[in-house]
Amino acid sequence: MHKKDAGVTLSDMIQIVKCCVEDHSWRMRTAIATNYGKFATCFSSSDVCAEIFPLLGTLLVDTEIDIRVSACATGVDFLDIVGVADYLKEISPICQQLSDDDAPNARKAVADLVVDSAVKVGQDHAASHLNPLIMKFIGDVDPLVRIRIISKLSAITEKFPQVFNRLTSTLQDLFSDPKWRVDKQMILAISAVVKHLGQDDLLGQFLP
């Protein structure tokens, strides 16, 4: 349905979205969460800001793990529409809450959302809202959560060198992590580390 055809049915469409988000059926909520980012461009920016985007928060804290995971994957789709300030006001406290989620899969998804959001909002905004969460996730008890941050080191070193510097001691420990998947991801991330530190510092700090 094109925007120009919405007319009097626009409010009805928004109500349908709301009903799906709040539906008692996890299947219905899963279906809408999986493609929720598409609604960022289906309605006017004012409707997205006022009606659609706030419902993302509902999906992010859904009782079903898979729904929380799917919602995380769509978060950044709304950033350009709602603007950095409103985006962070809604997303940051939820990400903070989900950083302690009992489900590792949910924490993995939130780690992705946090780094992807930080890259888009820039250093000034990320410093107070998102960078502390990056630090938290790199030390997560689950190796697969740690790997999500390691896999994005290239973006972190490019956009947030200060964060990388704070991660150095943690990354040193991860080079000898007992989990082979973490070791493997650290090896794959070596190019990003070398690009940021240079070969001499790499040898001195990480490969004594």
PDB file of C-alpha atoms in Angstrom:
ATOM      1  CA  MET A   1       0.000   0.000   0.000  1.00  0.00           C
ATOM      2  CA  HIS A   2       1.461   3.362  -1.050  1.00  0.00           C
ATOM      3  CA  LYS A   3       1.420   6.339   1.277  1.00  0.00           C
ATOM      4  CA  LYS A   4      -0.722   8.344  -1.096  1.00  0.00           C
ATOM      5  CA  ASP A   5      -3.412   5.644  -0.972  1.00  0.00           C
ATOM      6  CA  ALA A   6      -3.560   5.474   2.811  1.00  0.00           C
ATOM      7  CA  GLY A   7      -6.008   8.344   3.299  1.00  0.00           C
ATOM      8  CA  VAL A   8      -8.752   7.520   5.790  1.00  0.00           C
ATOM      9  CA  THR A   9      -7.401   4.000   6.301  1.00  0.00           C
ATOM     10  CA  LEU A  10      -4.077   5.149   7.726  1.00  0.00           C
ATOM     11  CA  SER A  11      -5.253   5.169  11.311  1.00  0.00           C
ATOM     12  CA  ASP A  12      -6.778   1.744  10.783  1.00  0.00           C
ATOM     13  CA  MET A  13      -3.456   0.413   9.532  1.00  0.00           C
ATOM     14  CA  ILE A  14      -1.663   1.798  12.550  1.00  0.00           C
ATOM     15  CA  GLN A  15      -4.216   0.141  14.813  1.00  0.00           C
ATOM     16  CA  ILE A  16      -3.615  -3.171  13.057  1.00  0.00           C
ATOM     17  CA  VAL A  17       0.106  -2.847  13.729  1.00  0.00           C
ATOM     18  CA  LYS A  18      -0.610  -2.085  17.388  1.00  0.00           C
ATOM     19  CA  CYS A  19      -2.915  -5.067  17.684  1.00  0.00           C
ATOM     20  CA  CYS A  20      -0.305  -7.370  16.156  1.00  0.00           C
ATOM     21  CA  VAL A  21       2.413  -6.114  18.502  1.00  0.00           C
ATOM     22  CA  GLU A  22       0.168  -6.687  21.513  1.00  0.00           C
ATOM     23  CA  ASP A  23      -1.463  -9.895  20.252  1.00  0.00           C
ATOM     24  CA  HIS A  24      -1.637 -12.801  22.715  1.00  0.00           C
ATOM     25  CA  SER A  25      -0.254 -15.144  20.051  1.00  0.00           C
ATOM     26  CA  TRP A  26       3.540 -15.354  20.046  1.00  0.00           C
ATOM     27  CA  ARG A  27       3.354 -16.403  16.401  1.00  0.00           C
ATOM     28  CA  MET A  28       1.659 -13.152  15.464  1.00  0.00           C
ATOM     29  CA  ARG A  29       4.139 -11.095  17.467  1.00  0.00           C
ATOM     30  CA  THR A  30       7.055 -13.014  15.959  1.00  0.00           C
ATOM     31  CA  ALA A  31       5.753 -12.408  12.442  1.00  0.00           C
ATOM     32  CA  ILE A  32       5.502  -8.662  12.917  1.00  0.00           C
ATOM     33  CA  ALA A  33       8.780  -8.356  14.847  1.00  0.00           C
ATOM     34  CA  THR A  34      10.710 -10.092  12.069  1.00  0.00           C
ATOM     35  CA  ASN A  35       9.844  -7.397   9.540  1.00  0.00           C
ATOM     36  CA  TYR A  36       9.105  -4.510  11.857  1.00  0.00           C
ATOM     37  CA  GLY A  37      11.805  -2.305  10.380  1.00  0.00           C
ATOM     38  CA  LYS A  38       9.820  -2.043   7.139  1.00  0.00           C
ATOM     39  CA  PHE A  39       7.233   0.073   8.939  1.00  0.00           C
ATOM     40  CA  ALA A  40       9.834   2.832   9.208  1.00  0.00           C
ATOM     41  CA  THR A  41       9.083   3.725   5.586  1.00  0.00           C
ATOM     42  CA  CYS A  42       5.455   2.619   5.289  1.00  0.00           C
ATOM     43  CA  PHE A  43       3.999   5.601   7.140  1.00  0.00           C
ATOM     44  CA  SER A  44       4.695   9.303   7.369  1.00  0.00           C
ATOM     45  CA  SER A  45       7.628  10.275   9.557  1.00  0.00           C
ATOM     46  CA  SER A  46       5.286  11.892  12.073  1.00  0.00           C
ATOM     47  CA  ASP A  47       3.237   8.683  12.394  1.00  0.00           C
ATOM     48  CA  VAL A  48       6.385   6.597  12.694  1.00  0.00           C
ATOM     49  CA  CYS A  49       7.710   8.828  15.470  1.00  0.00           C
ATOM     50  CA  ALA A  50       4.445   9.059  17.360  1.00  0.00           C
ATOM     51  CA  GLU A  51       2.939   5.602  16.862  1.00  0.00           C
ATOM     52  CA  ILE A  52       5.157   2.993  15.230  1.00  0.00           C
ATOM     53  CA  PHE A  53       8.581   3.543  16.760  1.00  0.00           C
ATOM     54  CA  PRO A  54       7.389   3.444  20.399  1.00  0.00           C
ATOM     55  CA  LEU A  55       5.921  -0.007  19.706  1.00  0.00           C
ATOM     56  CA  LEU A  56       9.421  -1.264  18.920  1.00  0.00           C
ATOM     57  CA  GLY A  57      10.146  -0.900  22.605  1.00  0.00           C
ATOM     58  CA  THR A  58       7.265  -3.227  23.359  1.00  0.00           C
ATOM     59  CA  LEU A  59       8.728  -5.876  21.058  1.00  0.00           C
ATOM     60  CA  LEU A  60      12.217  -5.434  22.497  1.00  0.00           C
ATOM     61  CA  VAL A  61      10.982  -6.412  25.959  1.00  0.00           C
ATOM     62  CA  ASP A  62       8.583  -9.128  24.807  1.00  0.00           C
ATOM     63  CA  THR A  63       8.392 -12.223  26.977  1.00  0.00           C
ATOM     64  CA  GLU A  64       9.529 -14.410  24.052  1.00  0.00           C
ATOM     65  CA  ILE A  65      13.271 -14.558  23.398  1.00  0.00           C
ATOM     66  CA  ASP A  66      12.946 -14.918  19.627  1.00  0.00           C
ATOM     67  CA  ILE A  67      10.774 -11.816  19.465  1.00  0.00           C
ATOM     68  CA  ARG A  68      13.310  -9.762  21.405  1.00  0.00           C
ATOM     69  CA  VAL A  69      16.024 -11.020  19.067  1.00  0.00           C
ATOM     70  CA  SER A  70      14.042 -10.179  15.928  1.00  0.00           C
ATOM     71  CA  ALA A  71      13.164  -6.723  17.234  1.00  0.00           C
ATOM     72  CA  CYS A  72      16.829  -5.963  17.920  1.00  0.00           C
ATOM     73  CA  ALA A  73      17.648  -6.675  14.287  1.00  0.00           C
ATOM     74  CA  THR A  74      15.240  -3.948  13.117  1.00  0.00           C
ATOM     75  CA  GLY A  75      16.124  -1.178  15.555  1.00  0.00           C
ATOM     76  CA  VAL A  76      18.535   0.859  13.459  1.00  0.00           C
ATOM     77  CA  ASP A  77      15.995   1.002  10.619  1.00  0.00           C
ATOM     78  CA  PHE A  78      14.207   3.731  12.572  1.00  0.00           C
ATOM     79  CA  LEU A  79      17.198   5.914  13.413  1.00  0.00           C
ATOM     80  CA  ASP A  80      17.142   8.174  10.374  1.00  0.00           C
ATOM     81  CA  ILE A  81      13.382   8.672  10.672  1.00  0.00           C
ATOM     82  CA  VAL A  82      13.033   9.475  14.368  1.00  0.00           C
ATOM     83  CA  GLY A  83      16.359  11.261  14.815  1.00  0.00           C
ATOM     84  CA  VAL A  84      19.262  10.536  17.120  1.00  0.00           C
ATOM     85  CA  ALA A  85      17.891  12.162  20.280  1.00  0.00           C
ATOM     86  CA  ASP A  86      14.522  10.397  20.269  1.00  0.00           C
ATOM     87  CA  TYR A  87      16.083   7.149  19.108  1.00  0.00           C
ATOM     88  CA  LEU A  88      18.539   7.057  21.995  1.00  0.00           C
ATOM     89  CA  LYS A  89      15.923   8.182  24.492  1.00  0.00           C
ATOM     90  CA  GLU A  90      13.841   5.120  23.610  1.00  0.00           C
ATOM     91  CA  ILE A  91      16.528   2.557  22.799  1.00  0.00           C
ATOM     92  CA  SER A  92      19.298   3.217  25.332  1.00  0.00           C
ATOM     93  CA  PRO A  93      17.425   2.305  28.532  1.00  0.00           C
ATOM     94  CA  ILE A  94      15.996  -0.806  26.887  1.00  0.00           C
ATOM     95  CA  CYS A  95      19.448  -1.908  25.732  1.00  0.00           C
ATOM     96  CA  GLN A  96      20.710  -1.343  29.261  1.00  0.00           C
ATOM     97  CA  GLN A  97      17.916  -3.536  30.581  1.00  0.00           C
ATOM     98  CA  LEU A  98      18.515  -6.241  27.986  1.00  0.00           C
ATOM     99  CA  SER A  99      22.246  -6.307  28.654  1.00  0.00           C
ATOM    100  CA  ASP A 100      21.303  -8.346  31.724  1.00  0.00           C
ATOM    101  CA  ASP A 101      18.859 -10.584  29.846  1.00  0.00           C
ATOM    102  CA  ASP A 102      18.975 -14.186  31.033  1.00  0.00           C
ATOM    103  CA  ALA A 103      19.029 -15.422  27.428  1.00  0.00           C
ATOM    104  CA  PRO A 104      22.458 -15.319  25.713  1.00  0.00           C
ATOM    105  CA  ASN A 105      20.790 -15.101  22.296  1.00  0.00           C
ATOM    106  CA  ALA A 106      19.029 -11.923  23.369  1.00  0.00           C
ATOM    107  CA  ARG A 107      22.258 -10.419  24.697  1.00  0.00           C
ATOM    108  CA  LYS A 108      23.982 -11.299  21.408  1.00  0.00           C
ATOM    109  CA  ALA A 109      21.267  -9.470  19.491  1.00  0.00           C
ATOM    110  CA  VAL A 110      21.450  -6.448  21.783  1.00  0.00           C
ATOM    111  CA  ALA A 111      25.232  -6.342  21.407  1.00  0.00           C
ATOM    112  CA  ASP A 112      24.766  -6.109  17.646  1.00  0.00           C
ATOM    113  CA  LEU A 113      22.130  -3.412  18.052  1.00  0.00           C
ATOM    114  CA  VAL A 114      24.337  -1.392  20.390  1.00  0.00           C
ATOM    115  CA  VAL A 115      27.390  -1.386  18.097  1.00  0.00           C
ATOM    116  CA  ASP A 116      25.347  -0.786  14.935  1.00  0.00           C
ATOM    117  CA  SER A 117      23.519   2.081  16.632  1.00  0.00           C
ATOM    118  CA  ALA A 118      26.739   3.574  17.996  1.00  0.00           C
ATOM    119  CA  VAL A 119      28.315   3.588  14.547  1.00  0.00           C
ATOM    120  CA  LYS A 120      25.345   5.476  13.120  1.00  0.00           C
ATOM    121  CA  VAL A 121      24.838   8.041  15.898  1.00  0.00           C
ATOM    122  CA  GLY A 122      28.525   8.928  16.144  1.00  0.00           C
ATOM    123  CA  GLN A 123      31.041   9.312  18.945  1.00  0.00           C
ATOM    124  CA  ASP A 124      29.495  12.305  20.713  1.00  0.00           C
ATOM    125  CA  HIS A 125      26.156  10.600  21.253  1.00  0.00           C
ATOM    126  CA  ALA A 126      27.494   7.081  21.699  1.00  0.00           C
ATOM    127  CA  ALA A 127      29.978   8.066  24.409  1.00  0.00           C
ATOM    128  CA  SER A 128      27.398   8.439  27.148  1.00  0.00           C
ATOM    129  CA  HIS A 129      24.643   6.169  25.895  1.00  0.00           C
ATOM    130  CA  LEU A 130      26.149   3.158  24.127  1.00  0.00           C
ATOM    131  CA  ASN A 131      29.899   2.870  24.629  1.00  0.00           C
ATOM    132  CA  PRO A 132      29.548   1.660  28.237  1.00  0.00           C
ATOM    133  CA  LEU A 133      27.399  -1.185  26.944  1.00  0.00           C
ATOM    134  CA  ILE A 134      30.089  -2.158  24.432  1.00  0.00           C
ATOM    135  CA  MET A 135      32.493  -2.411  27.351  1.00  0.00           C
ATOM    136  CA  LYS A 136      29.999  -4.532  29.236  1.00  0.00           C
ATOM    137  CA  PHE A 137      29.324  -6.940  26.380  1.00  0.00           C
ATOM    138  CA  ILE A 138      33.016  -7.579  25.669  1.00  0.00           C
ATOM    139  CA  GLY A 139      33.215  -9.008  29.181  1.00  0.00           C
ATOM    140  CA  ASP A 140      30.003 -11.028  29.018  1.00  0.00           C
ATOM    141  CA  VAL A 141      30.076 -14.455  30.644  1.00  0.00           C
ATOM    142  CA  ASP A 142      28.899 -16.073  27.411  1.00  0.00           C
ATOM    143  CA  PRO A 143      31.627 -16.425  24.757  1.00  0.00           C
ATOM    144  CA  LEU A 144      29.156 -15.989  21.904  1.00  0.00           C
ATOM    145  CA  VAL A 145      28.199 -12.568  23.236  1.00  0.00           C
ATOM    146  CA  ARG A 146      31.864 -11.586  23.470  1.00  0.00           C
ATOM    147  CA  ILE A 147      32.306 -12.767  19.892  1.00  0.00           C
ATOM    148  CA  ARG A 148      29.599 -10.366  18.683  1.00  0.00           C
ATOM    149  CA  ILE A 149      31.717  -7.424  19.857  1.00  0.00           C
ATOM    150  CA  ILE A 150      34.978  -8.925  18.596  1.00  0.00           C
ATOM    151  CA  SER A 151      33.418  -9.438  15.157  1.00  0.00           C
ATOM    152  CA  LYS A 152      32.730  -5.700  14.998  1.00  0.00           C
ATOM    153  CA  LEU A 153      36.179  -4.514  16.104  1.00  0.00           C
ATOM    154  CA  SER A 154      36.851  -3.056  12.670  1.00  0.00           C
ATOM    155  CA  ALA A 155      33.934  -0.636  13.056  1.00  0.00           C
ATOM    156  CA  ILE A 156      34.831   0.080  16.677  1.00  0.00           C
ATOM    157  CA  THR A 157      38.473   0.908  15.942  1.00  0.00           C
ATOM    158  CA  GLU A 158      37.478   3.146  13.042  1.00  0.00           C
ATOM    159  CA  LYS A 159      34.665   5.051  14.718  1.00  0.00           C
ATOM    160  CA  PHE A 160      35.584   4.832  18.408  1.00  0.00           C
ATOM    161  CA  PRO A 161      39.350   4.580  18.929  1.00  0.00           C
ATOM    162  CA  GLN A 162      38.907   5.723  22.533  1.00  0.00           C
ATOM    163  CA  VAL A 163      36.668   2.742  23.217  1.00  0.00           C
ATOM    164  CA  PHE A 164      39.181   0.399  21.638  1.00  0.00           C
ATOM    165  CA  ASN A 165      41.915   1.811  23.869  1.00  0.00           C
ATOM    166  CA  ARG A 166      39.766   1.044  26.905  1.00  0.00           C
ATOM    167  CA  LEU A 167      39.204  -2.467  25.579  1.00  0.00           C
ATOM    168  CA  THR A 168      42.904  -3.238  25.195  1.00  0.00           C
ATOM    169  CA  SER A 169      43.445  -5.119  28.460  1.00  0.00           C
ATOM    170  CA  THR A 170      40.272  -7.133  27.926  1.00  0.00           C
ATOM    171  CA  LEU A 171      41.301  -7.986  24.377  1.00  0.00           C
ATOM    172  CA  GLN A 172      44.700  -9.122  25.614  1.00  0.00           C
ATOM    173  CA  ASP A 173      42.962 -11.649  27.831  1.00  0.00           C
ATOM    174  CA  LEU A 174      40.712 -12.743  24.980  1.00  0.00           C
ATOM    175  CA  PHE A 175      43.752 -13.757  22.921  1.00  0.00           C
ATOM    176  CA  SER A 176      44.186 -16.568  25.405  1.00  0.00           C
ATOM    177  CA  ASP A 177      40.503 -17.228  26.013  1.00  0.00           C
ATOM    178  CA  PRO A 178      39.812 -20.911  26.811  1.00  0.00           C
ATOM    179  CA  LYS A 179      36.941 -20.925  24.308  1.00  0.00           C
ATOM    180  CA  TRP A 180      38.291 -21.743  20.847  1.00  0.00           C
ATOM    181  CA  ARG A 181      35.550 -19.755  19.113  1.00  0.00           C
ATOM    182  CA  VAL A 182      36.716 -16.617  20.888  1.00  0.00           C
ATOM    183  CA  ASP A 183      40.337 -17.317  19.938  1.00  0.00           C
ATOM    184  CA  LYS A 184      39.302 -17.850  16.328  1.00  0.00           C
ATOM    185  CA  GLN A 185      37.377 -14.571  16.193  1.00  0.00           C
ATOM    186  CA  MET A 186      40.295 -12.692  17.752  1.00  0.00           C
ATOM    187  CA  ILE A 187      42.578 -14.058  15.026  1.00  0.00           C
ATOM    188  CA  LEU A 188      40.088 -12.946  12.389  1.00  0.00           C
ATOM    189  CA  ALA A 189      40.010  -9.496  13.991  1.00  0.00           C
ATOM    190  CA  ILE A 190      43.791  -9.090  13.952  1.00  0.00           C
ATOM    191  CA  SER A 191      43.727  -6.841  10.883  1.00  0.00           C
ATOM    192  CA  ALA A 192      41.540  -4.316  12.703  1.00  0.00           C
ATOM    193  CA  VAL A 193      43.859  -4.379  15.710  1.00  0.00           C
ATOM    194  CA  VAL A 194      46.958  -3.922  13.545  1.00  0.00           C
ATOM    195  CA  LYS A 195      45.325  -1.054  11.644  1.00  0.00           C
ATOM    196  CA  HIS A 196      44.624   0.767  14.883  1.00  0.00           C
ATOM    197  CA  LEU A 197      47.771  -0.019  16.888  1.00  0.00           C
ATOM    198  CA  GLY A 198      50.369  -0.646  14.236  1.00  0.00           C
ATOM    199  CA  GLN A 199      52.536  -3.740  14.050  1.00  0.00           C
ATOM    200  CA  ASP A 200      55.015  -2.712  16.741  1.00  0.00           C
ATOM    201  CA  ASP A 201      52.364  -1.977  19.352  1.00  0.00           C
ATOM    202  CA  LEU A 202      50.534  -5.158  18.414  1.00  0.00           C
ATOM    203  CA  LEU A 203      53.644  -7.214  19.106  1.00  0.00           C
ATOM    204  CA  GLY A 204      54.301  -5.346  22.310  1.00  0.00           C
ATOM    205  CA  GLN A 205      50.826  -5.374  23.753  1.00  0.00           C
ATOM    206  CA  PHE A 206      49.237  -8.529  22.407  1.00  0.00           C
ATOM    207  CA  LEU A 207      52.028 -10.875  21.396  1.00  0.00           C
ATOM    208  CA  PRO A 208      54.817 -10.444  23.970  1.00  0.00           C
TER     209      PRO A 208
END
